[in-house]
Structure formats: structure tokens, C-alpha cells
Coordinates of C-alpha atoms and ligand atoms in Angstrom, one line a residue:
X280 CA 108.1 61.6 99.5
X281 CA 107.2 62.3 95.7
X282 CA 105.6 65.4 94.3
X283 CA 102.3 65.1 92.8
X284 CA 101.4 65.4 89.2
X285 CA 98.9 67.5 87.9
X286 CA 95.7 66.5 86.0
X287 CA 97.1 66.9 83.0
X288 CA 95.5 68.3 79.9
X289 CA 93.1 70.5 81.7
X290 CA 93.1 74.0 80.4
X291 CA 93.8 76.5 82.6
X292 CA 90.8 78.1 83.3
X293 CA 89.1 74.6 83.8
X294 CA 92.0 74.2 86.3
X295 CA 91.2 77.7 88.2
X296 CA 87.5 76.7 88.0
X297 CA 87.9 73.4 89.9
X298 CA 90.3 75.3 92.3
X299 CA 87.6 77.5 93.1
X300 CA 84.9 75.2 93.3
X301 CA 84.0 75.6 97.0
X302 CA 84.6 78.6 97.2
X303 CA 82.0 79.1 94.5
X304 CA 80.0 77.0 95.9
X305 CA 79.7 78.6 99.0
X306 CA 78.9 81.9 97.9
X307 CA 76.3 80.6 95.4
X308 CA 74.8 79.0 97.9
X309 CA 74.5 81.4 100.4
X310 CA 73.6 84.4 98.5
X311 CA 71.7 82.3 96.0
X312 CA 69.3 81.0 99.1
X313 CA 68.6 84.9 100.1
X314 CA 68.0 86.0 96.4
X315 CA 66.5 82.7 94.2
X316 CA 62.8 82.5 94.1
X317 CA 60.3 85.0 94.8
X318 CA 60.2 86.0 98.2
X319 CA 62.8 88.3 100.2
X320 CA 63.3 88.6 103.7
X321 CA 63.3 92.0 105.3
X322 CA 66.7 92.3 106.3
X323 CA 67.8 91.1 102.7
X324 CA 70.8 93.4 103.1
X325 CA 72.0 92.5 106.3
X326 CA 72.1 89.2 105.2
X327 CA 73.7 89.9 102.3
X328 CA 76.3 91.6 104.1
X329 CA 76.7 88.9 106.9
X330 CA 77.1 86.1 103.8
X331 CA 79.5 88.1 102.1
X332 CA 81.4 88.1 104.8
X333 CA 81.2 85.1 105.4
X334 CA 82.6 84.1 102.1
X335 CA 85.4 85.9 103.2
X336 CA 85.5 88.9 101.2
X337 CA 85.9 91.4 103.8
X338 CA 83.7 93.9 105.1
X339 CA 84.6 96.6 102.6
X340 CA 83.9 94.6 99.4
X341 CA 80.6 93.8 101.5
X342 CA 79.5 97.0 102.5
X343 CA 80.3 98.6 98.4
X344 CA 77.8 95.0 97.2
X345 CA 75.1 95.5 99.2
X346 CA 75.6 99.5 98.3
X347 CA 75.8 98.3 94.6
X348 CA 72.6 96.1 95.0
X349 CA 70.2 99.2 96.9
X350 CA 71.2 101.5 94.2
X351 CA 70.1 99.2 91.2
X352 CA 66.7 99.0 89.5
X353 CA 64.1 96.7 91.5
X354 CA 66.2 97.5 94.9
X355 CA 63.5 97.0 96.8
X356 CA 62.5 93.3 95.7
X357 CA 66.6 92.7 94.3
X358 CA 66.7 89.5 91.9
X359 CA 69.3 87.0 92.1
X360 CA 70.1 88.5 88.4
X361 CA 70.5 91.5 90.0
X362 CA 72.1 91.0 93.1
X363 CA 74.8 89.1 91.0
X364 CA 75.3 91.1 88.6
X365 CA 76.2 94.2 91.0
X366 CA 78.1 91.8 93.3
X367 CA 80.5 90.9 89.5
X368 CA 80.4 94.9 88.7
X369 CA 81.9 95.7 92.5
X370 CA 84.3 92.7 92.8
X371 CA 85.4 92.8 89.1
X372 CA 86.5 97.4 90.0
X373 CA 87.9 95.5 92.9
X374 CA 89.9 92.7 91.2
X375 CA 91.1 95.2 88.5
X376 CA 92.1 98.0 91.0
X377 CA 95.3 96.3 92.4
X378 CA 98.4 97.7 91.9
X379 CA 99.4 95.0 88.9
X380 CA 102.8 97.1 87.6
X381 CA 105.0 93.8 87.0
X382 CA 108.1 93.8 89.4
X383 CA 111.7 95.0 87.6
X384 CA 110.6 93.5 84.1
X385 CA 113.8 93.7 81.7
X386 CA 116.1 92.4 84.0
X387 CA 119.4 91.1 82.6
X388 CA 119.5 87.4 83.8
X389 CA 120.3 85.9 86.3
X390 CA 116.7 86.7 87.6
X391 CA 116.6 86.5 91.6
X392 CA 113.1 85.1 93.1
X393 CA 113.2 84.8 97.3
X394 CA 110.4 82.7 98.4
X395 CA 109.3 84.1 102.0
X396 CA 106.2 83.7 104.6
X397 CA 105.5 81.4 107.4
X398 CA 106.2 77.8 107.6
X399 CA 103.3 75.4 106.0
X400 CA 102.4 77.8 103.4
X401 CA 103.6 76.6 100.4
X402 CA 106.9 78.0 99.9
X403 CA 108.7 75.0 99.0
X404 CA 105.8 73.9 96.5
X405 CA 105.9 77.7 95.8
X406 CA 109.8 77.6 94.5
X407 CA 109.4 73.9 93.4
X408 CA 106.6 75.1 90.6
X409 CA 107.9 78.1 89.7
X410 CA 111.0 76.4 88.7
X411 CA 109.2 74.4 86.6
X412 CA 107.2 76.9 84.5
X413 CA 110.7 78.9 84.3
X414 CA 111.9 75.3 83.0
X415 CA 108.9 75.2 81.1
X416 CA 109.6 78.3 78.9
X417 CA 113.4 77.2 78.4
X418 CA 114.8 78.8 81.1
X419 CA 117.7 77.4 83.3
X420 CA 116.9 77.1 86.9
X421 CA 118.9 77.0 90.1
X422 CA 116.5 75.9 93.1
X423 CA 118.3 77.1 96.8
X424 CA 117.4 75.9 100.2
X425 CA 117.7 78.7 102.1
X426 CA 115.7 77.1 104.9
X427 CA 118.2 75.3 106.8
X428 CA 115.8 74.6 109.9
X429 CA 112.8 72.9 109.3
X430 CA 114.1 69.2 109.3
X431 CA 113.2 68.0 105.7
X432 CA 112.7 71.2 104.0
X433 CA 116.0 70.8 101.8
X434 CA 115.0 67.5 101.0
X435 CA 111.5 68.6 99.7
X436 CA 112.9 71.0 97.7
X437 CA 115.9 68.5 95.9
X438 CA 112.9 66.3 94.8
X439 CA 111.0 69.2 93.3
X440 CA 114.7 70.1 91.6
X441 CA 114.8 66.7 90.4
X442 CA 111.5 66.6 89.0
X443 CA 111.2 69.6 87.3
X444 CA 114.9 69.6 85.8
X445 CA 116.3 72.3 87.8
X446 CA 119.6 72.6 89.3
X447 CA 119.9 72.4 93.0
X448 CA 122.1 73.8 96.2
X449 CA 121.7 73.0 99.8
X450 CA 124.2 72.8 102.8
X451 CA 123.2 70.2 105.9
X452 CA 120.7 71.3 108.2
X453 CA 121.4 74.1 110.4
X454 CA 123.8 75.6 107.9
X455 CA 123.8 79.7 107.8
X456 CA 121.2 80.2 105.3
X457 CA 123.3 83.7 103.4
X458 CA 126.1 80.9 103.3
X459 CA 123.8 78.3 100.9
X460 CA 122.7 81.5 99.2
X461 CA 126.0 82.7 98.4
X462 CA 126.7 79.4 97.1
X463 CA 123.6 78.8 95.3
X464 CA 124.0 82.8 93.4
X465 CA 127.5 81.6 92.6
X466 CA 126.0 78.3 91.0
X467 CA 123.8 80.4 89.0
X468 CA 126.6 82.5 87.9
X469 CA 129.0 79.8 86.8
X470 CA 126.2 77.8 85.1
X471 CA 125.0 80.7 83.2
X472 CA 121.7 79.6 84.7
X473 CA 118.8 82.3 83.9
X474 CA 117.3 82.5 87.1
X475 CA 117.6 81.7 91.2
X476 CA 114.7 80.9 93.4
X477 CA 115.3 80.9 97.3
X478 CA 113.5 78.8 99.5
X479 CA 114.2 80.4 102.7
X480 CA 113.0 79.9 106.1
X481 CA 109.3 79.9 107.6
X482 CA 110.2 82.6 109.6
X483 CA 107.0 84.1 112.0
X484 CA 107.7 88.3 111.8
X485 CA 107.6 88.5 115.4
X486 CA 111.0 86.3 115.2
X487 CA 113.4 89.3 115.2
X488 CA 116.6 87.2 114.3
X489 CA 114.4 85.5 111.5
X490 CA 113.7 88.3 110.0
X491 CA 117.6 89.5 110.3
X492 CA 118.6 86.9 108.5
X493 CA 116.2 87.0 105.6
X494 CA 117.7 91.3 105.4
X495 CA 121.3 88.8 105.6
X496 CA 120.4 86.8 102.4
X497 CA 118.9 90.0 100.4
X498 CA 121.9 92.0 100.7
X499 CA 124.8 89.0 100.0
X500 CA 122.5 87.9 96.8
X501 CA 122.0 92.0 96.3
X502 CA 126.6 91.8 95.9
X503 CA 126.7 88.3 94.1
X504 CA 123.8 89.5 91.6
X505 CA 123.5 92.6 90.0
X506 CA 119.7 94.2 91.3
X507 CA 118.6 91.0 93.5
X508 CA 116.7 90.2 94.8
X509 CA 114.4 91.0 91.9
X510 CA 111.6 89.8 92.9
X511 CA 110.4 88.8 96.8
X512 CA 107.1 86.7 97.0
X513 CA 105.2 86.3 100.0
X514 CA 103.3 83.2 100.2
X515 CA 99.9 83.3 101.9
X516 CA 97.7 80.4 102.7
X517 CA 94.5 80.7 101.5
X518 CA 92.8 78.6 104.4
X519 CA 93.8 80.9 106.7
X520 CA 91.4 83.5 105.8
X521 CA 91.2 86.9 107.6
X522 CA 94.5 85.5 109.4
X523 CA 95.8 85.3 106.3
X524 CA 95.3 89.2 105.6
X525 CA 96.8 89.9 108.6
X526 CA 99.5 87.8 109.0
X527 CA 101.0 89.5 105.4
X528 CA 100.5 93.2 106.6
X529 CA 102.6 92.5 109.3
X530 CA 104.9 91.1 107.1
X531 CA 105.0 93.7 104.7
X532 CA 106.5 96.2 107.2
X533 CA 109.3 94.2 107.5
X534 CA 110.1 92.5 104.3
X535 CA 111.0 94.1 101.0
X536 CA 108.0 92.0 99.5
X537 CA 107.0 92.3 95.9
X538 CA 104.0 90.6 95.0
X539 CA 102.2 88.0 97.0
X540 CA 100.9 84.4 95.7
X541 CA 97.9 83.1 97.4
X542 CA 98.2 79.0 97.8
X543 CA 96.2 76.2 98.8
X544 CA 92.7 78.1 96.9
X545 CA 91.6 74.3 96.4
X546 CA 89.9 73.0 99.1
X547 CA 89.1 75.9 100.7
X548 CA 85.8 77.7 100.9
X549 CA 87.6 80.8 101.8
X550 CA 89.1 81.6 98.3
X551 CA 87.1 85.1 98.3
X552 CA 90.1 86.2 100.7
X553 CA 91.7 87.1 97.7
X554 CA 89.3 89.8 96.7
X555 CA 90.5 91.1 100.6
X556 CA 93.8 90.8 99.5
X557 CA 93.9 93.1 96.5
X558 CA 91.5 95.4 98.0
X559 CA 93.2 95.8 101.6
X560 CA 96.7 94.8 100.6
X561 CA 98.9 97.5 98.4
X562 CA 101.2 94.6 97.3
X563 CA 100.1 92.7 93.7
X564 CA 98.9 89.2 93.8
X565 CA 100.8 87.6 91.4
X566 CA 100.3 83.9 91.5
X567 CA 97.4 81.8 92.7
X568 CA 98.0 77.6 94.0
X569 CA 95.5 75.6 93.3
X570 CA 96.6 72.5 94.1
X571 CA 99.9 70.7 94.9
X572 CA 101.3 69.6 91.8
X573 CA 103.7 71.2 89.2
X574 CA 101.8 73.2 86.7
X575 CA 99.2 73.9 89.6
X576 CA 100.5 77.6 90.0
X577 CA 99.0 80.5 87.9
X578 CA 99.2 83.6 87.2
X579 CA 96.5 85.7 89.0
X580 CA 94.4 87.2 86.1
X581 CA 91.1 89.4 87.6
X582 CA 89.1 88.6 85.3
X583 CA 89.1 84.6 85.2
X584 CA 89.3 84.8 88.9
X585 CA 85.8 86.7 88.8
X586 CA 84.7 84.4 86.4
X587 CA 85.7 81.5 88.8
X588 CA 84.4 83.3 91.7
X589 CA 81.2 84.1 90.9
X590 CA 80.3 83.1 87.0
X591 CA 78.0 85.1 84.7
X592 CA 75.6 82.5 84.5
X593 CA 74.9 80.7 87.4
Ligands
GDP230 P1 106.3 75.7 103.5 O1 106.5 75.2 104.9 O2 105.8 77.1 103.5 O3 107.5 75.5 102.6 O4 105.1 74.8 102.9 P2 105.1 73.6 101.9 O5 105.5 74.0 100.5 O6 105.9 72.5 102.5 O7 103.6 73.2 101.8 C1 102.8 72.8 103.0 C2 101.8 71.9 102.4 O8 100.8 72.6 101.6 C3 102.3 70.7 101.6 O9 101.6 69.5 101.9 C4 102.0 71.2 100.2 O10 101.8 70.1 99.3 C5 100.7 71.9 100.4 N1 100.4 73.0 99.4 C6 101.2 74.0 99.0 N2 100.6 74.7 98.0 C7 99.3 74.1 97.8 C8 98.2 74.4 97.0 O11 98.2 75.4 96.2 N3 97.1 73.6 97.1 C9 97.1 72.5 97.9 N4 96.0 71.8 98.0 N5 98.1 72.3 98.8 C10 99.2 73.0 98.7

């Protein structure tokens, strides 16, 4: 298995903007269609609605467009100009409205990141680029495979170590995960390394010991390290959708999760989710995935995201 590289030397809104392509397409397409040219249909707002949620944006962020558009000049015959416009001025109040307060800033390193959500969402790649920008900005990383079950998982994880120049700690398969952790926040100790990420297990909420065990790892990283885990990221697949949204509330009653990243938003026309998330979830979105190499994790910034989502001039 080897881990992919990025295009390199694309910028990173460029980057973002390709991510988002389908996504972009999809909407521009469908609400485009209802709004470009002269002639409207008479339900123009029920379709609006039903294509904005098709797109994925979730009923609320829907219902406030559509609102947006009937209360703007020349509602009655709504331009594409128009229609757009309202739909950026709703989504961009949306987009800005999240609670973005950076988890524990200052923290004295060793910084502690746990990596958490359902199997096949990106965690590993999660950990694996994050260690890399963290490398990236001359910081020492220690990469831990907390998730002991999923045959392979470790081994994933070791290659992303190895390419990104990170230090790595793993036990055999079907080790007890706090045991690698404990290990792994001892490594990081000893090696004066500045900060931890834990892979840990895809664990399904429903799965009572799984989520036991994660509360297990939190509190022996919480002795080893002083304030960890700093910072607990809940990966979501972007593919999933609305599943997606409801997959992490459930989550978020059990985990101590602190900001969520949102993979896999290339490739999928269902990158508008995100707009659901901030609006529906009271957790910040922190990183975007948009794609499967190293530097293909950014920072979730509202206002490129808009800009990728539904651009000024299109
Ligand atoms: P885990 O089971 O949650 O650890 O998930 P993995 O990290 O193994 O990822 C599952 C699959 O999704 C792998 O094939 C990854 O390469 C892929 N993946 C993860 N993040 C992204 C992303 O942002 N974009 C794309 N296209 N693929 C991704």
C-alpha cells in the first residue's frame, strides 16, 4: 500500500475549488436550470427548496433561501443574479455563525489530538495528514495506533508515519488500545516530541464497550499528559450526507468531541452537507479532506468554502 501524493503546487484555494467541483456543479446546475433565462415556473420556490435539498443543505438553510429570495427586489420574476446572491448572503450568515472558538489554544506541548468516528471515514488519513502539516510547521510528531482491530489499520498508519517523518507506536493486533496509548504518550514524553495524534478505533456509538474504551484511553492520556486529550476530532464522511449529520449527533452525546473534520468532499456531490453541519451541529468544523493525499487536509475557512460552493460569478 503507498500513500498518495498530492498535486503539488496547487494553491489552496485551487485545491478546495477542485474538491468542490461536483458539488458545485450540482447546485449550479440545478438551481441554475430553474433561474437562467427568462421564463419561471410557477412553483419556482418549491423547486428551489426541493433542489436545495437536494444539494444537501438541509431543510433549514432551504427554507431561510428561498425566504431570502421572496423578500428581495423582482421576487416575483427572481433572476439567477438574484436568486444567487440571496442564496451566498444566507449560507455565507450560516457558514460564519458556527461556534469557531479554537479548542485549548496555548497549550504547553505535548499537544494531544484523538482521532475518533466510524470505520472508513478517514481517520487514519485523518492522523496520517495532520501529522504532516504538524511536521510541516517544524513540529515533532508521535503517530499512535490506537485501533488495534481492524486488521491493517496499524499498518496504514506506520506508512503514513514513514512518509510524513513522524514517529510511530503500535502493539500487534488485538492489543488493549489505553495500553499502545500509554506507550505512545510516554514516547512523546521521552522524545520531547510536540504533539500525539491517536488513531483509535472505528467504533459504531451503539457499541457500548467501544465507546468504554475510547472514555479508557482519554483518561490514561488525561494522567500521562497534562490537559489531554486537548483536542478530540470527529471525522465525518462527506458521502454520507444526511447520515452523516446524524450519525455525529449521536456521537456527540457520547464523546468529549471538539471540532469535527468533514473528509472525502472530493468526489462527492453532497459537499453542501457541510453548510448542515455548522448550522445543525453546535461542534466547529475544523478541517475539510479533499482528497487522499498529504497536504489534502485544510483548514475549514467560511468564506473560501462559500466561494467554492457557490462562486460570485457563475
Ligand atoms: P478509517 O477507517 O476511518 O481510518 O478510514 P481510512 O483513513 O482508512 O479511509 C478510508 C478510505 O477513505 C481510504 O481509502 C482513504 O484513502 C479515503 N479517504 C480518506 N479521506 C479522504 C478524502 O478527503 N478524500 C478522498 N477522496 N478519500 C479519502
Amino acid at each position: 500500500m503507498t500513500v498518495p501524493e498530492s498535486p503539488a503546487g496547487a494553491g489552496r484555494f485551487d485545491r478546495l475549488r477542485r474538491g468542490l467541483r461536483r458539488t458545485r456543479e450540482g447546485i449550479l446546475g440545478r438551481i441554475g436550470s430553474l433561474f437562467r433565462g427568462s421564463a419561471r415556473s410557477e412553483d419556482w420556490s418549491g423547486e428551489l427548496e426541493e433542489a436545495l435539498i437536494q444539494a444537501d443543505l438541509g431543510p433549514r438553510a432551504a427554507a431561510q433561501i428561498v425566504q431570502a429570495v421572496k423578500g428581495a427586489p423582482g421576487s416575483t420574476q427572481p433572476s439567477w443574479e438574484g436568486v444567487r446572491e440571496a442564496a451566498r448572503r444566507v449560507l455565507r450568515d450560516i457558514l460564519t455563525s458556527g461556534n469557531r472558538t479554537p479548542p485549548k489554544g496555548s497549550v504547553t506541548p505535548p499537544r494531544v489530538v484523538l482521532v475518533v468516528g466510524v470505520n472508513g471515514g478517514g481517520k487514519t488519513t485523518t492522523a496520517g495528514k495532520l501529522a504532516r502539516r504538524f511536521q510541516g510547521e517544524g513540529k515533532k510528531v508521535v503517530l499512535c495506533a490506537a485501533d488495534t482491530f481492524r486488521a491493517g489499520a496499524g499498518e496504514q498508519l506506520r506508512l503514513w508515519a514513514e512518509q510524513v517523518g513522524a514517529e510511530f507506536v503500535g502493539h500487534r493486533p488485538g492489543a488493549d488500545p489505553s495500553a499502545v496509548v500509554f506507550d505512545a504518550a510516554s514516547a512523546t514524553l521521552s522524545r520531547g516530541a510536540d504533539a500525539l495524534i491517536v488513531d483509535t478505533a472505528g467504533r459504531l456509538h451503539t457499541q457500548d464497550p467501544l465507546m468504554r474504551e475510547l472514555e479508557k484511553i482519554v483518561r490514561v492520556v488525561g494522567r500521562r499528559i497534562d490537559g489531554a486529550p486537548h483536542e478530540v476530532l470527529l471525522v465525518l464522511d462527506a458521502t454520507t450526507g444526511q447520515n452523516g449529520v446524524n450519525q455525529a449527533r449521536q456521537f456527540l452525546d457520547s464523546a468529549r468531541v471538539s471540532g469535527l473534520v468533514l473528509t472525502k468532499l472530493d468526489g462527492t456531490a453532497k459537499g453542501g452537507v457541510a453548510v448542515r453541519i455548522v448550522q445543525e451541529l453546535a461542534i466547529p468544523l475544523r478541517y475539510i479532506g479533499i482528497g487522499e493525499g498529504p497536504d489534502d487536509l485544510i483548514d475549514f475557512d467560511p468564506d473560501e468554502f462559500l466561494e467554492g460552493l457557490l462562486p460570485s460569478a457563475a
